[in-house]
Coordinates of C-alpha atoms in Angstrom, one line a residue:
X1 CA 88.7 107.4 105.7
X2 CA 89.3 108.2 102.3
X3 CA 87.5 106.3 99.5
X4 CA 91.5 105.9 97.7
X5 CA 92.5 104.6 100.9
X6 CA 92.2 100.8 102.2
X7 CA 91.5 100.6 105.6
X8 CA 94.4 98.2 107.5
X9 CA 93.7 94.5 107.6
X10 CA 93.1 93.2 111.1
X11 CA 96.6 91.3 111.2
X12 CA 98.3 93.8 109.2
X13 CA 102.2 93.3 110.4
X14 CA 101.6 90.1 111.9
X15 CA 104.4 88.0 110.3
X16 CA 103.6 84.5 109.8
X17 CA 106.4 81.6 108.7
X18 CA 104.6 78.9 107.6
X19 CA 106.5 75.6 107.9
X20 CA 103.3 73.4 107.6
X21 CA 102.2 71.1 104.5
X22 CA 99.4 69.6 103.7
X23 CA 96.5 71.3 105.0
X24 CA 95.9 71.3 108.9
X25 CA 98.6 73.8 109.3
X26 CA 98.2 75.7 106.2
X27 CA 94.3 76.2 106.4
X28 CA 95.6 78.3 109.7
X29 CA 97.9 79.8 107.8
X30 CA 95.4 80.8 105.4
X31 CA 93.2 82.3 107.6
X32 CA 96.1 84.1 109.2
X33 CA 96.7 85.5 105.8
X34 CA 92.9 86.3 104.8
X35 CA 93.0 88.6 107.9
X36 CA 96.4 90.3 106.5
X37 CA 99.0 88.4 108.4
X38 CA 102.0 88.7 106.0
X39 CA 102.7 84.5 105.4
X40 CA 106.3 83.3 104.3
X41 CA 105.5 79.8 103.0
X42 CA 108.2 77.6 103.5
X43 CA 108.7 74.5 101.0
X44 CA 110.7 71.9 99.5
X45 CA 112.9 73.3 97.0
X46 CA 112.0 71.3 93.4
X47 CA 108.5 69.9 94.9
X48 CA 107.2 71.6 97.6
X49 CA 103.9 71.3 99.7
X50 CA 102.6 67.6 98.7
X51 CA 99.3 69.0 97.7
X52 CA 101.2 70.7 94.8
X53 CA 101.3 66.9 93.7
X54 CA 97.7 65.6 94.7
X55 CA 96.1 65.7 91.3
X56 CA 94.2 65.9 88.9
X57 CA 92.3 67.5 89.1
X58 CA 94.6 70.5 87.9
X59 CA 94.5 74.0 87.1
X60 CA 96.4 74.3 83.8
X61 CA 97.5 77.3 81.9
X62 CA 99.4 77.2 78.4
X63 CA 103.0 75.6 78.0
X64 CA 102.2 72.8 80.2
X65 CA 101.7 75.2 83.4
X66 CA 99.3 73.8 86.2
X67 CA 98.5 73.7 89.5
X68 CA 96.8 71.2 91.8
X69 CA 93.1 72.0 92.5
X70 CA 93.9 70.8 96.2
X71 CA 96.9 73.3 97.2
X72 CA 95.1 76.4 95.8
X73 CA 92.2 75.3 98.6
X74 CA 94.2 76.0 101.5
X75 CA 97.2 78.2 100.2
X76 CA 96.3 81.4 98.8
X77 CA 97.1 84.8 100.3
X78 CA 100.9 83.6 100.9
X79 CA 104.4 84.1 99.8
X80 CA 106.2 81.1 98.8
X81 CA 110.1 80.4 99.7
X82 CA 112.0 77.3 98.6
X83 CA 114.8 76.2 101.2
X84 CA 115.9 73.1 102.1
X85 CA 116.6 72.7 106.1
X86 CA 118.3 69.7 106.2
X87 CA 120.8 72.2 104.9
X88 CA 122.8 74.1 107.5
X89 CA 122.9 77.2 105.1
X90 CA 119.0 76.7 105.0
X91 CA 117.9 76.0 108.4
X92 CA 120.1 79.5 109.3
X93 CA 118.3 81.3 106.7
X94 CA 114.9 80.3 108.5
X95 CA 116.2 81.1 112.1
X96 CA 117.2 84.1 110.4
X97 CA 113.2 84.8 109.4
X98 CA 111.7 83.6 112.7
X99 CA 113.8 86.2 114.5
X100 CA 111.8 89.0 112.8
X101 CA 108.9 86.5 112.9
X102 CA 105.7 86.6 115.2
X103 CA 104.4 83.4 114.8
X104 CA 106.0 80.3 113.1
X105 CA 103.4 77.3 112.5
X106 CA 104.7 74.0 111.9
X107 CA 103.7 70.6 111.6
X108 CA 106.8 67.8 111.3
X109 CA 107.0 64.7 113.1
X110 CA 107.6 65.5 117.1
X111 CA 110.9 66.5 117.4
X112 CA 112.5 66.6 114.1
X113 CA 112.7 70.1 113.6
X114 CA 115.3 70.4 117.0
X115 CA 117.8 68.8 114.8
X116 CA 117.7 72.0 112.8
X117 CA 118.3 74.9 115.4
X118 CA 114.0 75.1 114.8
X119 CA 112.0 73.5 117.4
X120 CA 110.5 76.4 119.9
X121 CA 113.4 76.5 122.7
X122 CA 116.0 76.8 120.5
X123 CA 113.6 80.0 117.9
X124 CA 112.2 81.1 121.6
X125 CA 115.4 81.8 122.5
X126 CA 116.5 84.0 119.8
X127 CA 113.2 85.7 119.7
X128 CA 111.2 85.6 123.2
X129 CA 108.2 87.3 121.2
X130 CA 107.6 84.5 118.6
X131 CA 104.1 82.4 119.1
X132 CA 105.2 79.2 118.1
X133 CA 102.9 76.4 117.2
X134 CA 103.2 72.5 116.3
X135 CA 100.7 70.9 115.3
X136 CA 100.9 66.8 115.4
X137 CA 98.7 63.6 114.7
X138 CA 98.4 63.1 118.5
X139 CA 100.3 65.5 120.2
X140 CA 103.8 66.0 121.5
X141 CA 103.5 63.2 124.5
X142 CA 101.9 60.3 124.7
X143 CA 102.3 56.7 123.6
X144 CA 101.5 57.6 119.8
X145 CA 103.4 61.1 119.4
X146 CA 105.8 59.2 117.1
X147 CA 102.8 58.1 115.0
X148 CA 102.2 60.1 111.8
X149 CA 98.9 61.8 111.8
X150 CA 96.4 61.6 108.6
X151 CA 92.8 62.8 108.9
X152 CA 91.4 59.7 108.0
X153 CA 93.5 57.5 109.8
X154 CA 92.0 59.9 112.9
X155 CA 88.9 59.7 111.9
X156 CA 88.7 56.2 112.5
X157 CA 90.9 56.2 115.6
X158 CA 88.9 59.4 117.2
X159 CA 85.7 57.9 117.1
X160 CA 84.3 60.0 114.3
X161 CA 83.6 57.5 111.5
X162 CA 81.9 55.1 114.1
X163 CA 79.0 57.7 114.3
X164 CA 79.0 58.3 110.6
X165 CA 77.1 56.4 108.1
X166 CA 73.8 53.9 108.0
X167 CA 72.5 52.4 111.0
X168 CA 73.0 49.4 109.5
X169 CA 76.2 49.9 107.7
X170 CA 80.0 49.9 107.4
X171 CA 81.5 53.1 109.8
X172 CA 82.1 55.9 107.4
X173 CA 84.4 58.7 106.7
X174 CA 83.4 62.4 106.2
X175 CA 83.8 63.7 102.6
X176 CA 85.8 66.2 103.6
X177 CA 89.0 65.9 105.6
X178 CA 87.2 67.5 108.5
X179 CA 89.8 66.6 111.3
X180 CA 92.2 68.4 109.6
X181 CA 90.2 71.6 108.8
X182 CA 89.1 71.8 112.1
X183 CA 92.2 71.4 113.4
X184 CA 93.2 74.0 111.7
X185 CA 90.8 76.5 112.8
X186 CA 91.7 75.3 116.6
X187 CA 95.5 76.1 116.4
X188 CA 94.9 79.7 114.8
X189 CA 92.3 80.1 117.6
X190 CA 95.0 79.3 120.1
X191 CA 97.7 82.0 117.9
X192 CA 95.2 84.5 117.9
X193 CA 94.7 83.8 121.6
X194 CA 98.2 83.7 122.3
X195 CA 99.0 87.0 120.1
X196 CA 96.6 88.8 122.5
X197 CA 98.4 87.9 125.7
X198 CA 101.6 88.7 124.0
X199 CA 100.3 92.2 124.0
X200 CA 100.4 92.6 128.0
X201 CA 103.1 90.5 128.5
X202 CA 105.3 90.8 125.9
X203 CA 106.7 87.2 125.4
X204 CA 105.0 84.7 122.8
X205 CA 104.7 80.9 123.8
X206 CA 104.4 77.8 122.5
X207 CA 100.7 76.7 121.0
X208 CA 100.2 73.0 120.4
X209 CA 97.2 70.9 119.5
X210 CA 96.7 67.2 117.5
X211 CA 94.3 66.1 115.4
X212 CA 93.4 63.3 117.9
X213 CA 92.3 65.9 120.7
X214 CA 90.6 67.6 118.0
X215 CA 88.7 65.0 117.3
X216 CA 87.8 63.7 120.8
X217 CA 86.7 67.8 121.4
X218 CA 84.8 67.8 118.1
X219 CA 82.8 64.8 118.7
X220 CA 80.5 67.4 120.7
X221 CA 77.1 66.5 121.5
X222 CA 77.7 62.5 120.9
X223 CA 81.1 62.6 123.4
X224 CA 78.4 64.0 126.0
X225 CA 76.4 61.0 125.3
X226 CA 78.6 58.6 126.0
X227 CA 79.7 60.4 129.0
X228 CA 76.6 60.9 130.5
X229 CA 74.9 57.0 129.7
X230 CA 78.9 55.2 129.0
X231 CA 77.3 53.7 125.8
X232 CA 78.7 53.5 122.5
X233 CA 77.0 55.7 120.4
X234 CA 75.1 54.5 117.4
X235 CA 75.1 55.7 113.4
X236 CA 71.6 57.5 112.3
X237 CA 72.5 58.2 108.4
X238 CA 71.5 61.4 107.9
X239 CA 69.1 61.0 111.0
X240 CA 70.1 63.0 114.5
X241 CA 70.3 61.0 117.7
X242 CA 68.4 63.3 119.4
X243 CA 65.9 65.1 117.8
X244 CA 63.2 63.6 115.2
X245 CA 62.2 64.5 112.8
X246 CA 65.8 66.1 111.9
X247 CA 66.9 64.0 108.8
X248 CA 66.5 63.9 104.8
X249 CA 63.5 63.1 103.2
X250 CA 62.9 61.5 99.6
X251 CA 60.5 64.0 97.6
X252 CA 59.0 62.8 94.0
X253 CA 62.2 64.2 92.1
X254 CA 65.5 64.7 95.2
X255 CA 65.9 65.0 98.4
X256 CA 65.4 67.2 100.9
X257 CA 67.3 68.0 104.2
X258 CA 64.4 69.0 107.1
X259 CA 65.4 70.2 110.9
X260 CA 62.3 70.6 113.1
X261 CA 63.5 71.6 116.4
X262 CA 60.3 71.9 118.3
X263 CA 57.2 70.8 119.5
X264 CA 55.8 73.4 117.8
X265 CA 57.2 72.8 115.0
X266 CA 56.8 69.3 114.5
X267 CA 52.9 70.0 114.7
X268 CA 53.0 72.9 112.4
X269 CA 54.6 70.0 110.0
X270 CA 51.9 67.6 110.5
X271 CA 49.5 70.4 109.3
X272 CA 51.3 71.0 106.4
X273 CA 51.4 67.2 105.5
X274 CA 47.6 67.1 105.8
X275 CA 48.2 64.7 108.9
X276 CA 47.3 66.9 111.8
X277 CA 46.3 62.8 113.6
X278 CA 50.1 62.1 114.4
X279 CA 50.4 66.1 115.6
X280 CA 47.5 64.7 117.8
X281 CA 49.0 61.5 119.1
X282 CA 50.4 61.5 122.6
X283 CA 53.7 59.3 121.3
X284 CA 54.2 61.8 119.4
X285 CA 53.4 64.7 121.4
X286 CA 56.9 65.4 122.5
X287 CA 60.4 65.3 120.9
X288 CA 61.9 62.5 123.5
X289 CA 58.6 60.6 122.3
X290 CA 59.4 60.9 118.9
X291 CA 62.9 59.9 119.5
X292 CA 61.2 56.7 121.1
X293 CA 58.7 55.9 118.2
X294 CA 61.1 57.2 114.9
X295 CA 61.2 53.5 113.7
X296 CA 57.2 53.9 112.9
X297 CA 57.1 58.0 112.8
X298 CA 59.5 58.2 109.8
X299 CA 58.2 56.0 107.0
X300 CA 54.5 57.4 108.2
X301 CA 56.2 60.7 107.5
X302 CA 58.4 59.8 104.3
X303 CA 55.1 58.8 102.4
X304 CA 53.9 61.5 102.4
X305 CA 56.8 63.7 101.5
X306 CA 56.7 61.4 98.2
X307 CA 53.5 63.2 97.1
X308 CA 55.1 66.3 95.8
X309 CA 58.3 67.4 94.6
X310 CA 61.7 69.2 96.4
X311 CA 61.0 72.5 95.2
X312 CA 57.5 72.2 96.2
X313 CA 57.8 71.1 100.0
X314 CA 60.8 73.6 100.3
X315 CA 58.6 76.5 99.6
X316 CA 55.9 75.3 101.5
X317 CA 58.2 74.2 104.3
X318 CA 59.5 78.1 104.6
X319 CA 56.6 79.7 104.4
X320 CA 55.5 77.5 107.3
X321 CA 58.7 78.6 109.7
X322 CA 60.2 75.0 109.1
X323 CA 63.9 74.7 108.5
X324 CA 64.5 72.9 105.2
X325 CA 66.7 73.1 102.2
X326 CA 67.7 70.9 99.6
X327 CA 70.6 68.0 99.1
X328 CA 73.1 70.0 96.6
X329 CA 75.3 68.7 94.9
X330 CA 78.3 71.4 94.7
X331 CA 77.9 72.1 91.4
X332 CA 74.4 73.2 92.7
X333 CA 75.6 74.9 95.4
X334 CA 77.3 77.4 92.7
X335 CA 74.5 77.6 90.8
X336 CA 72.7 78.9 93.9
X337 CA 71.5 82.6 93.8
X338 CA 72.3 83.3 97.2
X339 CA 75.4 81.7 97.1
X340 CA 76.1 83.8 94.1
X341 CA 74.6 87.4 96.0
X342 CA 77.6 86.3 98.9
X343 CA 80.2 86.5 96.0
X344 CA 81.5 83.2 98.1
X345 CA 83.4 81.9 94.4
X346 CA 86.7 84.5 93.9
X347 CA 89.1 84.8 91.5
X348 CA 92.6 84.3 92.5
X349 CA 95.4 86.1 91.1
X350 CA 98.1 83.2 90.0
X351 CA 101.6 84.0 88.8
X352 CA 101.7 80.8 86.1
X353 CA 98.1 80.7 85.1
X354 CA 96.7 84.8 85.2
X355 CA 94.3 83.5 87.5
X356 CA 92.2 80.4 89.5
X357 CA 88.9 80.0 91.1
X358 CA 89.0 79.8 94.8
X359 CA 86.2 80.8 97.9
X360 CA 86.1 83.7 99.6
X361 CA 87.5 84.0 103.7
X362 CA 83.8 83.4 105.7
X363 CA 84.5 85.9 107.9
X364 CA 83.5 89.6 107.5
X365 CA 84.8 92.3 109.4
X366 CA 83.1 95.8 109.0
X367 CA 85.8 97.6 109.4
X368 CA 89.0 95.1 108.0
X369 CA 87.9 93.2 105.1
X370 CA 90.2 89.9 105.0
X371 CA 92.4 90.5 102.0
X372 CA 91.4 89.3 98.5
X373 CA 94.2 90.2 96.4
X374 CA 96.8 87.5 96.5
X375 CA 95.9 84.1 95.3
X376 CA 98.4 80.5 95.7
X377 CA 101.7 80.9 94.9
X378 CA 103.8 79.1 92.6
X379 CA 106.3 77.5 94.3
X380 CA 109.6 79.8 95.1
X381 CA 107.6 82.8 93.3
X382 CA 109.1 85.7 96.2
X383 CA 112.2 83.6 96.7
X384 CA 114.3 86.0 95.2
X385 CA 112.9 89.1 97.5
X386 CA 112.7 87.3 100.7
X387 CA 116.5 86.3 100.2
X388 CA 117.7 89.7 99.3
X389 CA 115.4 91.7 101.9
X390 CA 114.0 89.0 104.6
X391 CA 110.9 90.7 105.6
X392 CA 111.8 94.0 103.8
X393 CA 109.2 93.8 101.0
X394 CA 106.3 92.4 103.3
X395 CA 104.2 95.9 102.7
X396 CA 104.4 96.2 98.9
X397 CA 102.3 94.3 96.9
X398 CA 103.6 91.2 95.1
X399 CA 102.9 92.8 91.5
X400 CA 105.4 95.8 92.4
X401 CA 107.6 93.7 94.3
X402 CA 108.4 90.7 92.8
X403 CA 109.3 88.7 89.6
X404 CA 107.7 85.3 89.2
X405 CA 110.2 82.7 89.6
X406 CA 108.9 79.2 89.0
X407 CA 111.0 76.5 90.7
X408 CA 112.6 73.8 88.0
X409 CA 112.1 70.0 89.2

């Protein structure tokens, strides 16, 4: 291929209407978009997504111009229409879009969108090809698919926060809205999946997942305990259930995050420590055994760890084949040279503010590169193009195409 010539993005002409808020939906959306699927955002005309509101902390640019740190997370790589539904004129204008559409994501309260002509039979009539997915707090049936879902609320109800915290304290949420991310990354799993089968059978369908069965899948490992013994599981802190030693560590200046895996391991460990007895001793000769006897392996351990400092243990650790790593802070995280090699911090274009920081799409393709050159959009900012064309100017690139119009309140 040419060097003046950029090779097609894996969902080049994939169009994507985005009627999600928040950010289960849109992170799909997103990553639909990183991969070149052509996203029309669709949003409240005056307000928009509610992250555009979640702040500070802001992004702000001169004459008063900002943005909300949390909306350019999960929104960038899009094209932003404002239309209000409720209207009839509105709600056509969508229809209009999803019949040239190939997948519409949403994410309202369990049937409200049927009132509008856009719930999947009425869209899946007009267009038999349209993937169509809703995505809920707990799913379209069921005694709760009236509820409103919110991660944390989830998090509590799915079980998550009662394995998450001190052993001996209060259940605790995740510092990131997990639920939702992963929820997310499940429904454009199930697009991509249902895009494929499109291709031999030449009729979309309807995709739907919850955050609840999210959740509940998510739980992994500690849903597999309780199904296999039908006991609660308990809270380790940064411990693992299973596996010791597999937990952070207090060094003479931070802590340190350390994941032995095996037998071998553990021993090679003991070595390093200068405490080749308890790589000896039979109780602690094999992981379950450790697991049995962590209430008098770990402080024995932690004592010594105390002798030297993070950046000491890490290199020694490494050198040794032992998994370890320091607790970051995200600042540190930044400041980290491989984190800085992987170019993983990107600046966005921005219509209001020249530009924002974001994070690069994680996944590499050798041969499409996920698209980098579109960042958030202010709100109603290809409004005027996707009125007058539709889809018409999806190929052309937002610079060429389009004049910045910035919705009034």
């Amino acid at each position: 291929m040419p060097e003046n010539i950029a090779p097609a993005r894996a969902l080049e002409g994939v169009r994507v209407l985005d009627l999600s808020r928040v950010l289960a939906g849109p992170w799909a959306t997103q990553l639909l978009a990183d991969l070149g699927a052509d996203v029309i955002k669709i949003e409240r005309p005056g307000t928009g997504d509610d992250t555009r509101g979640w702040g500070p902390p802001w992004f702000s640019g001169e004459e008063g111009s900002r943005e909300a740190a949390y909306f350019t997370c999960a929104n960038r790589g899009k094209r932003s229409l404002a239309v209000d539904i409720s209207d009839a004129e509105g709600a056509a204008f969508v229809a209009s879009l999803a019949e040239e559409a190939d997948v519409l994501v949403e994410n309202f309260k369990v049937g409200a969108l049927a009132r509008y002509g856009l719930d999947y039979a009425a869209l899946s009539a007009r267009n038999p090809r349209l993937v169509y997915c809703s995505i809920s707090g707990f799913g379209q049936d069921g005694p709760y698919a009236s509820l409103p879902g919110y991660d944390f609320i989830i998090q509590a109800m799915g079980g998550l926060m009662s394995v998450t915290g001190e052993r001996d304290g209060p259940p605790m949420k995740a510092g990131v809205a997990l639920t939702d991310i992963l929820t997310g990354l499940y429904a454009c799993n199930g697009i991509l999946a249902a895009l494929h089968q499109r291709s031999s059978t030449g009729r979309g369908q309807w995709v739907e997942t919850s955050l609840l069965d999210v959740q509940v899948a998510a739980l992994a490992n500690q849903v597999a305990a309780y199904l296999a013994q039908g006991l609660d599981p308990q809270r380790h802190g940064n411990a693992h259930p299973s596996i010791v030693p597999y937990q952070a560590f207090e060094t003479s200046t931070r802590t340190i995050a350390l994941a032995v895996g095996n037998d071998t391991q553990f021993r090679q460990l003991c070595a390093l420590l200068g405490r080749e007895d308890l790589g000896r001793d039979p109780a602690y000769a094999t992981n379950a055994g450790r697991v049995a006897g962590r209430d008098t392996l770990i402080p024995t351990l932690q004592a010594e760890f105390l002798n030297r400092t993070a950046d000491e243990w890490i290199e020694a650790l490494r050198a040794a084949g032992i998994p370890a790593g320091p607790v970051n802070t995200v600042g540190d995280v930044f400041a980290d040279p491989h984190v800085q090699a992987r170019e993983i911090r990107k600046e966005m274009p921005h219509a209001a503010l020249g530009s924002v920081p974001g994070v690069a799409c994680p996944v590499r393709l050798s041969d499409s590169p996920p698209r980098d050159d579109l960042g958030p959009p202010v709100l109603d900012e290809h409004g005027a193009t996707i009125r007058a064309l539709g889809w018409g100017a999806r190929s052309r690139p937002a610079s060429e195409s389009e004049e910045s119009v910035q919705a009034q309140p």
